[in-house]
Structures are given as C-alpha cells and as structure tokens.
Short mmCIF file of C-alpha atoms in Angstrom, two decimals:
data_model
loop_
_atom_site.label_atom_id
_atom_site.label_comp_id
_atom_site.label_asym_id
_atom_site.label_seq_id
_atom_site.Cartn_x
_atom_site.Cartn_y
_atom_site.Cartn_z
CA UNK A 1 21.19 29.09 -11.33
CA UNK A 2 19.52 28.26 -7.98
CA UNK A 3 22.46 29.77 -6.04
CA UNK A 4 22.30 33.00 -8.08
CA UNK A 5 18.54 33.36 -7.56
CA UNK A 6 18.86 32.66 -3.82
CA UNK A 7 21.67 35.24 -3.47
CA UNK A 8 19.66 37.92 -5.30
CA UNK A 9 16.61 37.13 -3.15
CA UNK A 10 18.47 37.47 0.15
CA UNK A 11 20.14 40.73 -1.04
CA UNK A 12 16.66 42.07 -1.83
CA UNK A 13 15.41 41.06 1.62
CA UNK A 14 18.39 42.78 3.28
CA UNK A 15 17.72 45.98 1.30
CA UNK A 16 14.06 45.96 2.25
CA UNK A 17 15.04 45.34 5.91
CA UNK A 18 17.17 48.53 5.86
CA UNK A 19 14.23 50.45 4.47
CA UNK A 20 12.00 49.41 7.37
CA UNK A 21 13.26 52.31 9.48
CA UNK A 22 12.39 54.87 6.73
CA UNK A 23 8.65 54.26 6.65
CA UNK A 24 5.91 53.33 9.01
CA UNK A 25 3.14 52.98 6.43
CA UNK A 26 1.90 49.82 4.70
CA UNK A 27 3.41 47.61 7.40
CA UNK A 28 2.14 44.07 7.79
CA UNK A 29 3.30 40.73 9.16
CA UNK A 30 2.88 37.09 8.13
CA UNK A 31 1.45 34.38 10.38
CA UNK A 32 1.54 30.60 9.92
CA UNK A 33 -1.67 29.37 11.57
CA UNK A 34 0.12 26.19 12.68
CA UNK A 35 3.87 25.74 13.40
CA UNK A 36 3.68 22.23 11.93
CA UNK A 37 1.32 20.33 9.60
CA UNK A 38 0.98 16.66 8.68
CA UNK A 39 0.80 15.50 5.06
CA UNK A 40 -0.02 11.96 3.87
CA UNK A 41 2.14 10.37 1.16
CA UNK A 42 0.38 10.77 -2.21
CA UNK A 43 -2.19 13.27 -0.88
CA UNK A 44 -2.39 17.07 -1.27
CA UNK A 45 -1.58 19.45 1.64
CA UNK A 46 -2.01 23.19 2.18
CA UNK A 47 0.91 24.99 3.87
CA UNK A 48 -0.93 27.75 5.81
CA UNK A 49 0.34 31.34 5.71
CA UNK A 50 -1.61 34.64 5.75
CA UNK A 51 -1.19 38.37 6.33
CA UNK A 52 -2.09 39.40 9.88
CA UNK A 53 -3.57 42.69 8.62
CA UNK A 54 -6.88 42.60 6.76
CA UNK A 55 -5.37 43.58 3.39
CA UNK A 56 -5.12 41.98 -0.05
CA UNK A 57 -1.85 40.36 -1.15
CA UNK A 58 -2.47 41.12 -4.84
CA UNK A 59 0.44 42.94 -6.48
CA UNK A 60 2.86 41.80 -3.77
CA UNK A 61 5.70 39.41 -4.44
CA UNK A 62 5.07 36.03 -2.75
CA UNK A 63 7.91 33.56 -2.30
CA UNK A 64 8.09 30.09 -0.76
CA UNK A 65 11.41 28.51 0.23
CA UNK A 66 12.39 25.07 1.55
CA UNK A 67 15.34 24.47 3.85
CA UNK A 68 17.58 21.81 2.29
CA UNK A 69 20.80 20.90 4.12
CA UNK A 70 22.64 24.20 4.66
CA UNK A 71 20.81 26.24 2.01
CA UNK A 72 17.29 27.53 1.39
CA UNK A 73 15.97 26.75 -2.10
CA UNK A 74 13.26 28.89 -3.72
CA UNK A 75 10.53 26.53 -4.93
CA UNK A 76 7.78 29.04 -5.90
CA UNK A 77 7.52 32.75 -6.87
CA UNK A 78 4.33 34.71 -7.63
CA UNK A 79 4.74 38.32 -8.87
CA UNK A 80 2.54 40.45 -11.15
CA UNK A 81 0.38 37.41 -11.97
CA UNK A 82 3.47 35.54 -13.11
CA UNK A 83 4.12 32.25 -11.30
CA UNK A 84 7.35 30.26 -11.52
CA UNK A 85 8.46 26.98 -9.99
CA UNK A 86 12.23 27.12 -9.68
CA UNK A 87 12.85 23.56 -8.47
CA UNK A 88 12.18 20.67 -10.87
CA UNK A 89 11.09 18.40 -8.00
CA UNK A 90 8.09 20.71 -7.41
CA UNK A 91 7.27 21.25 -11.11
CA UNK A 92 3.49 21.23 -11.54
CA UNK A 93 2.94 20.49 -7.83
CA UNK A 94 2.60 23.97 -6.26
CA UNK A 95 0.06 26.74 -6.66
CA UNK A 96 -1.51 29.57 -4.65
CA UNK A 97 -5.15 29.62 -3.59
CA UNK A 98 -6.21 32.52 -5.86
CA UNK A 99 -9.44 33.33 -4.04
CA UNK A 100 -7.47 33.61 -0.81
CA UNK A 101 -4.78 35.99 -2.14
CA UNK A 102 -7.31 38.82 -2.41
CA UNK A 103 -8.05 38.31 1.30
CA UNK A 104 -4.42 38.17 2.38
CA UNK A 105 -4.19 34.34 2.31
CA UNK A 106 -0.89 33.31 0.67
CA UNK A 107 -1.07 29.62 1.61
CA UNK A 108 0.64 27.20 -0.80
CA UNK A 109 -1.09 24.07 -2.17
CA UNK A 110 1.46 21.24 -2.41
CA UNK A 111 0.18 18.32 -4.51
CA UNK A 112 1.00 14.60 -4.26
CA UNK A 113 3.17 14.76 -1.13
CA UNK A 114 6.35 12.64 -1.17
CA UNK A 115 8.70 11.60 1.64
CA UNK A 116 11.35 14.05 0.38
CA UNK A 117 8.89 16.95 0.90
CA UNK A 118 9.35 16.70 4.67
CA UNK A 119 11.17 19.69 6.17
CA UNK A 120 11.03 23.37 7.07
CA UNK A 121 9.32 25.92 4.77
CA UNK A 122 9.40 29.74 4.80
CA UNK A 123 6.73 32.00 3.31
CA UNK A 124 7.78 35.60 2.39
CA UNK A 125 5.74 38.58 1.12
CA UNK A 126 7.63 41.58 -0.31
CA UNK A 127 6.63 45.08 -1.41
CA UNK A 128 8.77 48.06 -2.35
CA UNK A 129 8.47 49.37 1.24
CA UNK A 130 8.19 46.33 3.50
CA UNK A 131 8.52 42.58 3.78
CA UNK A 132 7.69 39.86 6.29
CA UNK A 133 8.12 36.10 6.55
CA UNK A 134 6.86 33.12 8.56
CA UNK A 135 8.06 29.54 8.93
CA UNK A 136 6.42 26.17 9.46
CA UNK A 137 7.36 22.47 9.38
CA UNK A 138 5.82 19.79 7.13
CA UNK A 139 5.79 16.31 8.67
CA UNK A 140 5.16 13.56 6.10
CA UNK A 141 3.32 10.44 7.31
CA UNK A 142 2.20 7.17 5.70
CA UNK A 143 -0.36 4.69 7.04
CA UNK A 144 0.70 1.07 6.76
CA UNK A 145 -1.13 -2.18 6.13
CA UNK A 146 -3.48 -4.01 8.52
CA UNK A 147 -1.42 -6.28 10.85
CA UNK A 148 -1.17 -9.95 9.84
CA UNK A 149 -0.83 -12.55 12.64
CA UNK A 150 0.66 -16.00 11.91
CA UNK A 151 1.53 -19.09 13.99
CA UNK A 152 5.22 -19.95 14.48
CA UNK A 153 4.53 -23.39 16.04
CA UNK A 154 5.25 -24.76 19.53
CA UNK A 155 7.91 -22.97 21.58
CA UNK A 156 8.68 -24.63 24.93
CA UNK A 157 5.36 -25.07 26.75
CA UNK A 158 3.63 -22.43 24.60
CA UNK A 159 2.98 -21.33 21.01
CA UNK A 160 4.81 -18.59 19.08
CA UNK A 161 2.97 -15.82 17.20
CA UNK A 162 4.28 -13.31 14.64
CA UNK A 163 2.68 -9.97 13.71
CA UNK A 164 3.81 -8.11 10.56
CA UNK A 165 2.76 -4.81 8.95
CA UNK A 166 4.26 -2.72 6.10
CA UNK A 167 4.37 0.86 4.78
CA UNK A 168 4.55 3.13 7.87
CA UNK A 169 6.13 6.56 8.34
CA UNK A 170 7.38 7.35 10.92
CA UNK A 171 7.96 3.90 12.44
CA UNK A 172 4.84 2.78 14.32
CA UNK A 173 4.12 1.68 17.90
CA UNK A 174 3.35 -2.03 18.40
CA UNK A 175 1.15 -3.38 21.20
CA UNK A 176 0.13 -6.94 22.15
CA UNK A 177 -3.13 -7.25 24.13
CA UNK A 178 -4.90 -10.28 25.67
CA UNK A 179 -8.63 -10.96 25.40
CA UNK A 180 -9.35 -8.49 28.22
CA UNK A 181 -7.32 -5.74 26.46
CA UNK A 182 -4.53 -6.01 29.04
CA UNK A 183 -1.18 -4.88 27.63
CA UNK A 184 1.25 -7.84 27.45
CA UNK A 185 3.79 -6.17 25.13
CA UNK A 186 6.57 -6.68 27.70
CA UNK A 187 6.62 -10.37 26.66
CA UNK A 188 7.23 -9.54 22.98
CA UNK A 189 10.27 -8.95 20.77
CA UNK A 190 9.89 -6.38 17.95
CA UNK A 191 12.04 -5.50 14.92
CA UNK A 192 11.75 -2.51 12.53
CA UNK A 193 13.11 -2.36 8.95
CA UNK A 194 13.23 0.52 6.43
CA UNK A 195 12.60 -0.26 2.75
CA UNK A 196 14.15 1.48 -0.30
CA UNK A 197 11.30 4.03 -0.36
CA UNK A 198 11.99 5.16 3.22
CA UNK A 199 8.90 3.40 4.69
CA UNK A 200 9.04 1.19 7.79
CA UNK A 201 7.88 -2.39 8.26
CA UNK A 202 7.45 -4.08 11.65
CA UNK A 203 7.84 -7.74 12.67
CA UNK A 204 6.92 -8.59 16.28
CA UNK A 205 7.05 -11.98 18.06
CA UNK A 206 5.12 -13.20 21.15
CA UNK A 207 4.94 -16.54 23.02
CA UNK A 208 1.47 -17.43 24.35
CA UNK A 209 0.38 -20.02 26.93
CA UNK A 210 -2.93 -21.83 27.64
CA UNK A 211 -3.85 -18.92 29.93
CA UNK A 212 -4.13 -16.74 26.80
CA UNK A 213 -6.96 -18.83 25.30
CA UNK A 214 -9.34 -15.81 25.44
CA UNK A 215 -7.56 -14.51 22.34
CA UNK A 216 -4.68 -12.20 21.39
CA UNK A 217 -4.73 -8.76 19.69
CA UNK A 218 -1.84 -7.20 17.74
CA UNK A 219 -2.24 -3.41 17.40
CA UNK A 220 0.01 -1.25 15.20
CA UNK A 221 -0.44 2.53 15.30
CA UNK A 222 1.00 5.58 13.56
CA UNK A 223 0.69 9.33 14.09
CA UNK A 224 -2.98 9.63 13.10
CA UNK A 225 -4.24 6.06 12.69
CA UNK A 226 -3.93 2.65 14.26
CA UNK A 227 -5.03 -0.81 13.12
CA UNK A 228 -5.41 -4.09 14.98
CA UNK A 229 -5.99 -7.80 14.29
CA UNK A 230 -7.49 -10.43 16.63
CA UNK A 231 -6.65 -14.15 16.71
CA UNK A 232 -8.39 -16.84 18.77
CA UNK A 233 -6.07 -19.32 20.54
CA UNK A 234 -7.84 -22.69 20.95
CA UNK A 235 -6.90 -24.76 23.99
CA UNK A 236 -6.67 -27.91 21.80
CA UNK A 237 -3.39 -26.58 20.40
CA UNK A 238 -1.76 -27.16 23.78
CA UNK A 239 -3.09 -30.74 24.25
CA UNK A 240 -0.10 -32.33 22.53
CA UNK A 241 2.22 -31.24 25.28
CA UNK A 242 -0.27 -31.98 28.07
CA UNK A 243 -1.06 -35.55 26.90
CA UNK A 244 2.57 -36.69 26.83
CA UNK A 245 3.26 -35.05 30.17
CA UNK A 246 0.27 -36.80 31.81
CA UNK A 247 1.28 -40.20 30.39
CA UNK A 248 4.82 -39.87 31.72
CA UNK A 249 3.62 -38.92 35.23
CA UNK A 250 1.15 -41.84 35.43
CA UNK A 251 3.77 -44.41 34.36
CA UNK A 252 6.33 -43.04 36.78
CA UNK A 253 3.89 -43.15 39.74
CA UNK A 254 2.89 -46.77 39.14
CA UNK A 255 6.50 -47.90 38.76
CA UNK A 256 7.40 -46.25 42.04
CA UNK A 257 4.38 -47.81 43.76
CA UNK A 258 5.28 -51.29 42.50
CA UNK A 259 8.92 -51.01 43.56
CA UNK A 260 7.87 -49.72 46.97
CA UNK A 261 5.53 -52.62 47.62
CA UNK A 262 8.11 -55.17 46.54
CA UNK A 263 10.73 -53.52 48.73
CA UNK A 264 8.49 -53.54 51.80
CA UNK A 265 7.69 -57.19 51.23
CA UNK A 266 11.37 -58.09 50.89
CA UNK A 267 12.36 -56.28 54.08
CA UNK A 268 9.52 -57.84 55.99
CA UNK A 269 10.45 -61.29 54.82
CA UNK A 270 14.13 -60.78 55.72
CA UNK A 271 13.27 -59.73 59.28
CA UNK A 272 10.88 -62.61 59.96
CA UNK A 273 12.75 -65.33 58.12
CA UNK A 274 14.12 -67.05 61.16
CA UNK A 275 11.03 -66.55 63.32
CA UNK A 276 8.00 -67.52 61.29
CA UNK A 277 6.66 -70.93 60.72
CA UNK A 278 6.19 -72.54 57.36
CA UNK A 279 2.46 -71.75 57.44
CA UNK A 280 3.04 -68.06 58.04
CA UNK A 281 5.66 -67.98 55.35
CA UNK A 282 3.24 -69.51 52.87
CA UNK A 283 0.57 -67.03 53.94
CA UNK A 284 2.97 -64.10 53.38
CA UNK A 285 3.92 -65.41 49.99
CA UNK A 286 0.25 -65.72 49.10
CA UNK A 287 -0.40 -62.12 50.17
CA UNK A 288 2.55 -60.89 48.14
CA UNK A 289 1.32 -62.74 45.08
CA UNK A 290 -2.17 -61.29 45.46
CA UNK A 291 -0.74 -57.79 45.87
CA UNK A 292 1.46 -58.36 42.86
CA UNK A 293 -1.53 -59.44 40.76
CA UNK A 294 -3.53 -56.40 41.84
CA UNK A 295 -0.64 -54.08 40.89
CA UNK A 296 -0.27 -55.79 37.52
CA UNK A 297 -4.01 -55.45 36.81
CA UNK A 298 -3.96 -51.79 37.82
CA UNK A 299 -0.92 -51.15 35.63
CA UNK A 300 -2.54 -52.96 32.69
CA UNK A 301 -5.68 -50.86 33.13
CA UNK A 302 -3.72 -47.63 33.29
CA UNK A 303 -1.58 -48.60 30.30
CA UNK A 304 -4.75 -49.35 28.34
CA UNK A 305 -6.07 -45.87 29.14
CA UNK A 306 -2.74 -44.30 28.19
CA UNK A 307 -2.79 -46.25 24.91
CA UNK A 308 -6.31 -44.95 24.17
CA UNK A 309 -5.16 -41.39 24.93
CA UNK A 310 -2.19 -41.84 22.60
CA UNK A 311 -4.46 -43.11 19.81
CA UNK A 312 -6.80 -40.14 20.31
CA UNK A 313 -3.80 -37.83 20.25
CA UNK A 314 -2.57 -39.39 16.99
CA UNK A 315 -5.99 -38.87 15.41
CA UNK A 316 -6.01 -35.25 16.60
CA UNK A 317 -2.54 -34.70 15.15
CA UNK A 318 -3.60 -36.24 11.83
CA UNK A 319 -6.67 -33.97 11.72
CA UNK A 320 -4.48 -30.97 12.54
CA UNK A 321 -2.02 -31.91 9.80
CA UNK A 322 -4.89 -32.37 7.35
CA UNK A 323 -6.36 -28.97 8.24
CA UNK A 324 -2.90 -27.40 7.94
CA UNK A 325 -2.40 -28.94 4.47
CA UNK A 326 -5.85 -27.72 3.42
CA UNK A 327 -5.09 -24.22 4.72
CA UNK A 328 -1.78 -24.15 2.84
CA UNK A 329 -3.55 -25.29 -0.34
CA UNK A 330 -6.24 -22.62 0.09
CA UNK A 331 -3.54 -19.98 0.54
CA UNK A 332 -1.71 -21.28 -2.53
CA UNK A 333 -4.95 -21.20 -4.57
CA UNK A 334 -5.70 -17.66 -3.36
CA UNK A 335 -2.19 -16.48 -4.25
CA UNK A 336 -2.59 -18.05 -7.70
CA UNK A 337 -5.91 -16.25 -8.22
CA UNK A 338 -4.39 -12.94 -7.14
CA UNK A 339 -1.38 -13.48 -9.41
CA UNK A 340 -3.49 -14.54 -12.41
CA UNK A 341 -5.83 -11.58 -12.07
CA UNK A 342 -2.92 -9.18 -11.63
CA UNK A 343 -4.29 -7.36 -8.59
CA UNK A 344 -2.10 -4.46 -7.41
CA UNK A 345 -1.86 -3.09 -3.83
CA UNK A 346 -3.27 0.36 -3.04
CA UNK A 347 0.22 1.64 -2.21
CA UNK A 348 1.45 0.85 -5.76
CA UNK A 349 -1.59 2.64 -7.23
CA UNK A 350 -0.91 5.69 -5.02
CA UNK A 351 2.72 5.74 -6.21
CA UNK A 352 1.57 5.77 -9.85
CA UNK A 353 -0.97 8.52 -9.16
CA UNK A 354 1.79 10.62 -7.60
CA UNK A 355 3.19 11.11 -11.16
CA UNK A 356 -0.20 11.73 -12.79
CA UNK A 357 0.05 14.15 -15.73
CA UNK A 358 -2.45 16.72 -17.01
CA UNK A 359 -3.02 15.61 -20.63
CA UNK A 360 -4.96 17.60 -23.25
CA UNK A 361 -5.94 16.50 -26.76
CA UNK A 362 -4.71 18.53 -29.74
CA UNK A 363 -7.65 19.83 -31.78
CA UNK A 364 -5.39 20.64 -34.74
CA UNK A 365 -3.32 17.44 -35.03
CA UNK A 366 -6.10 14.92 -34.32
CA UNK A 367 -7.92 13.08 -37.13
CA UNK A 368 -10.65 15.02 -38.92
CA UNK A 369 -13.03 12.11 -38.30
CA UNK A 370 -13.14 12.69 -34.51
CA UNK A 371 -14.61 15.46 -32.35
CA UNK A 372 -12.48 17.01 -29.60
CA UNK A 373 -14.04 19.06 -26.77
CA UNK A 374 -12.90 22.65 -26.29
CA UNK A 375 -11.11 21.81 -23.04
CA UNK A 376 -9.19 19.01 -24.79
CA UNK A 377 -10.40 16.36 -22.31
CA UNK A 378 -13.07 14.50 -24.34
CA UNK A 379 -13.21 12.83 -27.74
CA UNK A 380 -15.87 10.96 -29.76
CA UNK A 381 -16.28 9.76 -33.36
CA UNK A 382 -17.94 11.81 -36.12
CA UNK A 383 -18.99 8.65 -37.96
CA UNK A 384 -19.84 5.06 -37.07
CA UNK A 385 -17.27 3.85 -39.62
CA UNK A 386 -14.19 5.07 -37.80
CA UNK A 387 -10.88 3.61 -39.00
CA UNK A 388 -8.16 2.36 -36.68
CA UNK A 389 -5.84 5.27 -37.52
CA UNK A 390 -8.54 7.94 -37.00
CA UNK A 391 -7.11 8.86 -33.61
CA UNK A 392 -6.95 11.87 -31.32
CA UNK A 393 -3.39 12.81 -30.31
CA UNK A 394 -2.24 14.52 -27.11
CA UNK A 395 -0.39 17.85 -27.06
CA UNK A 396 2.13 16.41 -24.61
CA UNK A 397 4.96 13.96 -25.36
CA UNK A 398 7.51 12.15 -23.17
CA UNK A 399 11.17 11.26 -23.66
CA UNK A 400 12.07 10.21 -20.10
CA UNK A 401 10.67 9.62 -16.62
CA UNK A 402 7.46 8.07 -15.22
CA UNK A 403 4.00 9.32 -16.29
CA UNK A 404 0.45 8.20 -15.46
CA UNK A 405 -3.02 9.11 -16.78
CA UNK A 406 -6.56 7.74 -16.41
CA UNK A 407 -9.23 7.46 -19.12
CA UNK A 408 -12.94 6.86 -18.62
CA UNK A 409 -14.18 4.52 -21.38
CA UNK A 410 -17.56 3.72 -19.79
CA UNK A 411 -19.63 1.28 -21.88
CA UNK A 412 -18.17 2.29 -25.28
CA UNK A 413 -18.25 -0.87 -27.42
CA UNK A 414 -14.88 -0.27 -29.17
CA UNK A 415 -11.87 1.91 -28.27
CA UNK A 416 -8.06 2.12 -28.41
CA UNK A 417 -5.52 3.65 -25.98
CA UNK A 418 -1.73 3.78 -26.13
CA UNK A 419 1.34 5.75 -27.18
CA UNK A 420 2.94 6.45 -30.58
CA UNK A 421 5.95 8.28 -32.00
CA UNK A 422 3.68 9.88 -34.65
CA UNK A 423 2.65 13.42 -33.62
CA UNK A 424 0.10 14.35 -36.34
CA UNK A 425 -3.05 12.48 -37.44
CA UNK A 426 -4.74 15.36 -39.29
CA UNK A 427 -3.63 14.83 -42.91
CA UNK A 428 -2.10 11.35 -43.36
CA UNK A 429 -4.63 9.03 -45.00
CA UNK A 430 -2.86 5.71 -44.67
CA UNK A 431 -1.61 5.54 -41.08
CA UNK A 432 -0.51 1.91 -41.47
CA UNK A 433 2.49 3.28 -43.40
CA UNK A 434 2.95 6.42 -41.33
CA UNK A 435 3.15 4.83 -37.85
CA UNK A 436 6.79 4.33 -36.88
CA UNK A 437 6.29 3.00 -33.35
CA UNK A 438 3.10 2.39 -31.44
CA UNK A 439 1.93 0.23 -28.49
CA UNK A 440 -1.75 0.04 -27.58
CA UNK A 441 -4.59 -1.76 -25.78
CA UNK A 442 -7.96 -2.00 -27.50
CA UNK A 443 -11.44 -3.27 -26.54
CA UNK A 444 -13.29 -5.00 -29.34
CA UNK A 445 -15.95 -7.73 -29.46
CA UNK A 446 -16.06 -7.78 -25.63
CA UNK A 447 -12.39 -8.68 -25.19
CA UNK A 448 -9.03 -6.98 -24.65
CA UNK A 449 -6.44 -7.09 -27.44
CA UNK A 450 -2.82 -5.91 -27.14
CA UNK A 451 -1.42 -4.48 -30.40
CA UNK A 452 1.84 -3.02 -31.68
CA UNK A 453 3.37 -2.54 -35.12
CA UNK A 454 4.61 -6.16 -35.18
CA UNK A 455 1.94 -8.26 -33.45
CA UNK A 456 -1.63 -8.47 -32.17
CA UNK A 457 -2.68 -10.82 -29.35
CA UNK A 458 -5.93 -11.50 -27.54
CA UNK A 459 -5.62 -11.31 -23.74
CA UNK A 460 -7.09 -13.89 -21.35
CA UNK A 461 -8.77 -11.41 -19.00
CA UNK A 462 -12.46 -10.92 -19.85
CA UNK A 463 -13.41 -8.48 -17.07
CA UNK A 464 -14.72 -5.29 -18.66
CA UNK A 465 -13.45 -1.97 -17.30
CA UNK A 466 -15.08 1.46 -17.24
CA UNK A 467 -11.87 3.32 -16.26
CA UNK A 468 -8.39 2.47 -17.62
CA UNK A 469 -5.14 3.57 -15.97
CA UNK A 470 -2.10 4.00 -18.26
CA UNK A 471 1.42 4.04 -16.75
CA UNK A 472 4.45 4.91 -18.96
CA UNK A 473 7.89 4.25 -17.44
CA UNK A 474 10.10 5.55 -20.28
CA UNK A 475 13.36 4.84 -18.40
CA UNK A 476 12.41 1.14 -17.96
CA UNK A 477 10.85 0.97 -21.49
CA UNK A 478 7.51 -0.27 -20.09
CA UNK A 479 3.89 0.69 -20.87
CA UNK A 480 1.21 -0.83 -18.55
CA UNK A 481 -2.60 -0.77 -18.63
CA UNK A 482 -4.76 -1.23 -15.49
CA UNK A 483 -8.44 -2.05 -14.86
CA UNK A 484 -9.28 0.48 -12.12
CA UNK A 485 -12.72 -1.07 -11.50
CA UNK A 486 -11.04 -4.00 -9.75
CA UNK A 487 -7.49 -2.54 -9.36
CA UNK A 488 -5.74 -5.13 -11.53
CA UNK A 489 -3.13 -5.06 -14.30
CA UNK A 490 -4.39 -5.92 -17.80
CA UNK A 491 -1.15 -5.97 -19.84
CA UNK A 492 2.41 -4.55 -19.98
CA UNK A 493 4.28 -3.74 -23.21
CA UNK A 494 8.09 -3.59 -23.34
CA UNK A 495 9.26 -1.18 -26.03
CA UNK A 496 12.57 -0.04 -27.54
CA UNK A 497 12.76 3.54 -28.83
CA UNK A 498 14.41 6.87 -28.08
CA UNK A 499 11.79 8.95 -29.92
CA UNK A 500 9.20 11.15 -28.14
CA UNK A 501 6.02 9.21 -27.33
CA UNK A 502 2.56 10.86 -27.61
CA UNK A 503 -0.55 9.43 -25.87
CA UNK A 504 -3.33 8.70 -28.39
CA UNK A 505 -7.06 7.93 -28.08
CA UNK A 506 -9.53 6.22 -30.44
CA UNK A 507 -13.27 6.20 -29.69
CA UNK A 508 -15.59 4.39 -32.11
CA UNK A 509 -18.80 5.80 -30.60
CA UNK A 510 -20.44 8.96 -32.08
CA UNK A 511 -22.76 9.45 -29.08
CA UNK A 512 -20.49 8.66 -26.09
CA UNK A 513 -17.34 10.41 -24.90
CA UNK A 514 -13.95 8.93 -24.12
CA UNK A 515 -12.79 11.18 -21.24
CA UNK A 516 -9.33 11.99 -19.83
CA UNK A 517 -10.00 12.15 -16.09
CA UNK A 518 -8.72 15.25 -14.22
CA UNK A 519 -6.06 15.24 -11.53
CA UNK A 520 -7.99 16.65 -8.56
CA UNK A 521 -10.96 15.02 -6.84
CA UNK A 522 -13.12 18.20 -7.00
CA UNK A 523 -12.46 18.49 -10.75
CA UNK A 524 -13.46 14.83 -11.17
CA UNK A 525 -16.76 15.39 -9.32
CA UNK A 526 -17.46 18.41 -11.52
CA UNK A 527 -16.77 16.38 -14.68
CA UNK A 528 -19.09 13.58 -13.51
CA UNK A 529 -21.98 15.95 -12.70
CA UNK A 530 -21.64 18.05 -15.92
CA UNK A 531 -24.24 16.80 -18.44
CA UNK A 532 -23.19 19.12 -21.30
CA UNK A 533 -20.12 18.67 -23.51
CA UNK A 534 -18.64 21.55 -25.55
CA UNK A 535 -16.93 20.63 -28.83
CA UNK A 536 -14.99 22.65 -31.38
CA UNK A 537 -16.63 22.94 -34.81
#
C-alpha cells in the first residue's frame, strides 16, 4: 500500500513539474527556516516549513515524507481539510498548525519524539498548476543522568576514581578537572556502551595523587546540556602508604649507621692491634661499648616512635573501615527505602508518557447514576449512594500494545480506576454478574485497595495521591498504577485475557470531578484554570 501511494505521489509531482513551463502564475516556493532541528526524546518538536510568498496554503495539498533507507515514506497528507497519517508509527503524533496554514506556514508538529524519528524529512505543497518542496534534518537527542563518582580503592601510590552516567544521545563528551578547573582528562580511560533503547552510557576511570587534594570534577556533556559532579579528596586517604614508607626508610637508615660504626671500629682495631698498649686497647673497647649503647638507645627510641605511628595507623584504618561499613549500610538502607516505596526514574516515566492515549468517556454507555462532561473528560456522581458498578466507561478499548493515561483524583474521598472487558454500564443492574474480567485500584477509608474478580487486597502504601498514572502493557499482560505526586509505583496487576479492555472510572463524589488529564501541557494549563464544567443532561 505504501509503495503504491509513493509511486502515485511521485508520478503526480513529475506531471506538475512538466506543467511548470506552461504557466507563470501562482508560482511559489517552500523554505525550511533551519536545515536541521534538534528534538528531545519524549518531547514535541515542530518541523519548520513555510511558503516564501505571502499567500495562504489553504486548499493546497500538503505532504510530509521521511527518508527511510532507500525509499521515501509518506507520513502525513492534508488536502481539502482531510488529514491522513499513512504510517502507523506516526499515528496520532502529527498535525499541522492550523492558524499558520492561512498564513502560508505548513510546519508539522511531531509529538513525543522517539530515537527512530531521527532522519531527513521533505515538505511538499502541490496545486493544480505548481508545486514546491523543501528538506530538513531532525536530530534526536537525549540528556543523561547526573555523573556519579565512586572510589575504586588504592592503585599504586594513588587512588582510583570511577565516573558513570546513563541515558545520552548522541554519546557525550567526558572531562576530568582538578580543583582549579584544569583539564586532566589525558590521565583518564573512558568506555562507552549502547543499551537496548539506543542510548549511551559512559564509564570513565582516573587515578589521583596527593597533589589532587583540592578536589576532582567529572563533567559529562551532550549537544545542548552538560552536568558535573565534584568530589573532595582528603589527604588522610594517602597516609597509609606514606606511614609504611617512612617506617621502612627510618629502619634502613639506622641499620646502615650501626653497621658502618661497627665496621669502622673493626678496621681501626685491626690496624692498631700490634701497636697499641693494653691501656689504649681497653680505652678503645670502652669507646666502642659506649657508642654501641648510644646506637641501641637511639634505635630503641626510633622503634618506639615507629610503633606509636603503627598503632595510630591501625586506629585510623579501623575508623576508616567503620565509616566504610556505615556508609555501605546507609546505602543499603536507602536502596531498601527506594525499593519499598517503588520510586521510578524520570526516564521510565517519560517512556510511558510517550504512549499516552487521548481517552474520552462514553456518555451513552456509562451508568445513569454518573454525570459525564460534554467533552468526555470529567465524571462525578449524581448521588452520594453510588454503587461499585455505577461506573463511567471509555469509548476506547485496547487489544494489544502499550497505553498510558493520567487521572486527576484530587481529594475525592472514594474512587475506582481500572480496566474491564465489559463495554456497557448503562442498563445492567447487577454488575457483579455482568463483569467478565476486571482489574482495578480503589481509594477507600484513606487506603489503597487492589481488586479483581477473584480477590481484594489492602496495599501497604498509605501515601495519598492527587494524580494517578495508569499504564496498560497488553502484550506483557500487565496493568500498573503510579502515584505521580511522588513518582512511585502503587501496584501492578498481571492478567490473562484476549478480550478488548476498556478503561473505566468510578467517582463517589457528587460535587468534585474525576478528570482525565489531557496530553499537551497547554491543554493541561487550560483545564486547571477553567472553573466551569459543562455536563450533558
């Protein structure tokens, strides 16, 4: 299908090109304001393209193509107010800036940029008498984590450091700086690795000496952002090596001095043996004994000092070991807290938001005991005695893939969120018999409760949330709920079904709304500042 459409498009362009020589009216040209643009992973980007003449592009055929391998694939067509996305990868992710089309601006809004979006794009505008095109390049970038510096222990006469950072695209530049910001990267050894998502991680090693005690900085930088971490190198870390070296030198010097004195005495005695009298011999022996005693006393004194230094060194090593054990325990406790609370990194949250869906609530198929707003984004109860099966049901359903949505629950005292295979809540009175499959999270009596058709269990987390993120991975048979106030996971259901799953919503409050949050930031700001809510009768 794609090949047929592309062939017809290029035949049309060739025909229009031949017609260029037959008319000189209504001519125009396209201009890309920048030959290349940078888009962040998970963010939106505008691919700029506009008519050079001051004319409206309404009524003209607007096409956007992406160069993939040896072929160009049409990803968007706008003609006679009819827009089509011809590539499934871009489904729901492209649209024109309508206000700009009337002014000749045919730029394309590309939502939730992914690594695979990187490449060359062509914008074309076609009329019955003329056409023009322009090209530009989209460079996809990702900003990685703040560098983490760790100690590798003693290496030779120095100490080894490691600096790691994750999640960069393209691969970043790594710099090591001393306390005066002098570049010492030439002393380092750096490795780069690519993960399964196409992002780069960096692991760099550096050996420092006592001269680097002013501190060390590891700086990692990408295309538009860089981050750095500072570590202080205390001189006490190098004392282990220095103390043993000093002790060895002192002992060696005194041994050499003692042997030298004894040797001189022996030579002197050998030369004068046949010439000196008994009195002089006795005097020499006395002098040698005195010198020997002095050397022994000096050695004993020095050995006592060395022993004291060794004891001090042992105490310092014990303190260092104790601090190291405490640090390891603190790290272990921190990791346990993070694991127990289920915190998720920002990169994982951005990946989920890249598959965010635009849900709307069905006014016809929802329970008669709930009110649904005209835009299908808000729901509240009609009565304070709302039953568990009095739910609002979404128009959309899912049978495959990954899907994410966010719901603002605010301070509503009781609510339910989840998915079900049941598509209609309007007529059935006893939903306990009608529900075939359902998995949900509910807030009741100031606690979270996970419920499905077979079981109900109270969760340990007590932290209330005002916004809940729901992530459905149909292919992995997983449904997860997240507390977006503190970016942590609340619970994950594992399900087994091949039926379509519909998101459902239950709000027990008649005076507060349960709100499906919009996809774009400007729409979210508008929803937060709008004090009025329109409901269907």
